């Protein structure tokens, strides 16, 4: 019996059930992934007992000799993984990391240009209920109605008109590549800082499967727990000493107190894994799997926004199958496949009850799924839609999903 099990059985049981849920289901939520056993182990260490306000060599408490070793290793690995000169590994998560950048580079009320939220942007990119939208004046570009792609001419036009102090490129639900150089040239023209939020695609960038904004943009933020396959947390990269200093001050003492050292150790472990050659194979497979899923679904009559994908994610207009996003999310859950409802560009439905679902292949690829298993997933999604009124058929489908999942651990062993 584990110590937790004997001391606090109810919490132990809920944790165990979550593990079983993850083992028996297929994870297609685009922002989720599975960490390696080493990352998981790194998160549950005695470093959680330690206060370490400040940075390596400049702390406000004693006893930092080992904390300094691990934070320095996390910083050095992040820098080499992304080819950046400066890295801050302390942000607790993606949203606070973004706020820290705004706090470092802007004054309250300054104008920021970013992707509209209902076109794939993120809450921390100026949603009116988020601190970003309350403290700064966000103005937004959109995707083109016919192509589903960002139109750089529109970005330039809005930038010239609104004169933002910061131009933000990044998304939570957009399946196409971003033209980093074009964003930078627009920003230079209007005298704006450039910030890339690669929360979703960091693993694909680290795995050299898509272009990197590092070296082009002033600042790059990312979560560490999505395609990058690390612990929950975030990272801020830059190449300018002046900006890096401002960001360090914005994180501490500006916004945070003591960093979470076990998460930082786990970030370092994950960066180490991402530096291995097998991670580049992983990143390529994630995209190949997403492209396969997108084309198989389109063959079956599902409408995919922009007609395909260049990364790990797909936004499907479920009204093409007579379902709303929420209904589809619930239906797929019933057969053991997790997805997340999503707005589609120019969505005729309300944000709380949108038309789409967002799917992603980062987690199933970590599990070792290849094209054959992806074809099975496309098939199950299609059969679930057809069987939506038959409880017995849905139960049978769920068993098929669970049977396949049982053959795969959550994290396929690293092969190098
Ligand atoms: C997920 C995400 C974040 C924030 O992540 P949290 O860690 O949940 O705060 C920020 N930006 C983008 C684009 C994201 O997709």
PDB file of C-alpha atoms in Angstrom, residues 9 63 98 111 117 120 131 137 143 169 178 198 201 216 222 270 289 292 314 321 355 371 375 404:
ATOM      1  CA  UNK A   9      -7.502   6.927   0.695  1.00  0.00           C
ATOM      2  CA  UNK A  63      20.767  26.966   1.223  1.00  0.00           C
ATOM      3  CA  UNK A  98       2.461  36.313 -21.073  1.00  0.00           C
ATOM      4  CA  UNK A 111      -2.039  48.949 -27.591  1.00  0.00           C
ATOM      5  CA  UNK A 117      -9.765  34.916 -29.743  1.00  0.00           C
ATOM      6  CA  UNK A 120      -7.772  30.877 -32.545  1.00  0.00           C
ATOM      7  CA  UNK A 131      -6.057  40.727 -16.899  1.00  0.00           C
ATOM      8  CA  UNK A 137      -5.813  47.833 -25.203  1.00  0.00           C
ATOM      9  CA  UNK A 143      -8.293  34.808 -40.389  1.00  0.00           C
ATOM     10  CA  UNK A 169       1.776  36.086 -32.948  1.00  0.00           C
ATOM     11  CA  UNK A 178       3.052  31.667 -39.125  1.00  0.00           C
ATOM     12  CA  UNK A 198       4.419  29.252 -29.095  1.00  0.00           C
ATOM     13  CA  UNK A 201       3.816  24.402 -31.033  1.00  0.00           C
ATOM     14  CA  UNK A 216      13.526  36.878 -35.316  1.00  0.00           C
ATOM     15  CA  UNK A 222       5.753  29.059 -24.280  1.00  0.00           C
ATOM     16  CA  UNK A 270      11.973  17.459 -20.414  1.00  0.00           C
ATOM     17  CA  UNK A 289      -0.445  11.988 -37.652  1.00  0.00           C
ATOM     18  CA  UNK A 292      -3.464  11.961 -41.721  1.00  0.00           C
ATOM     19  CA  UNK A 314      -7.181  20.412 -36.357  1.00  0.00           C
ATOM     20  CA  UNK A 321     -22.167  16.416 -39.269  1.00  0.00           C
ATOM     21  CA  UNK A 355     -19.706  24.992 -33.826  1.00  0.00           C
ATOM     22  CA  UNK A 371      -0.855   6.157 -39.083  1.00  0.00           C
ATOM     23  CA  UNK A 375      -7.005   5.740 -39.211  1.00  0.00           C
ATOM     24  CA  UNK A 404      -6.520  -0.583 -28.352  1.00  0.00           C
TER      25      UNK A 404
END
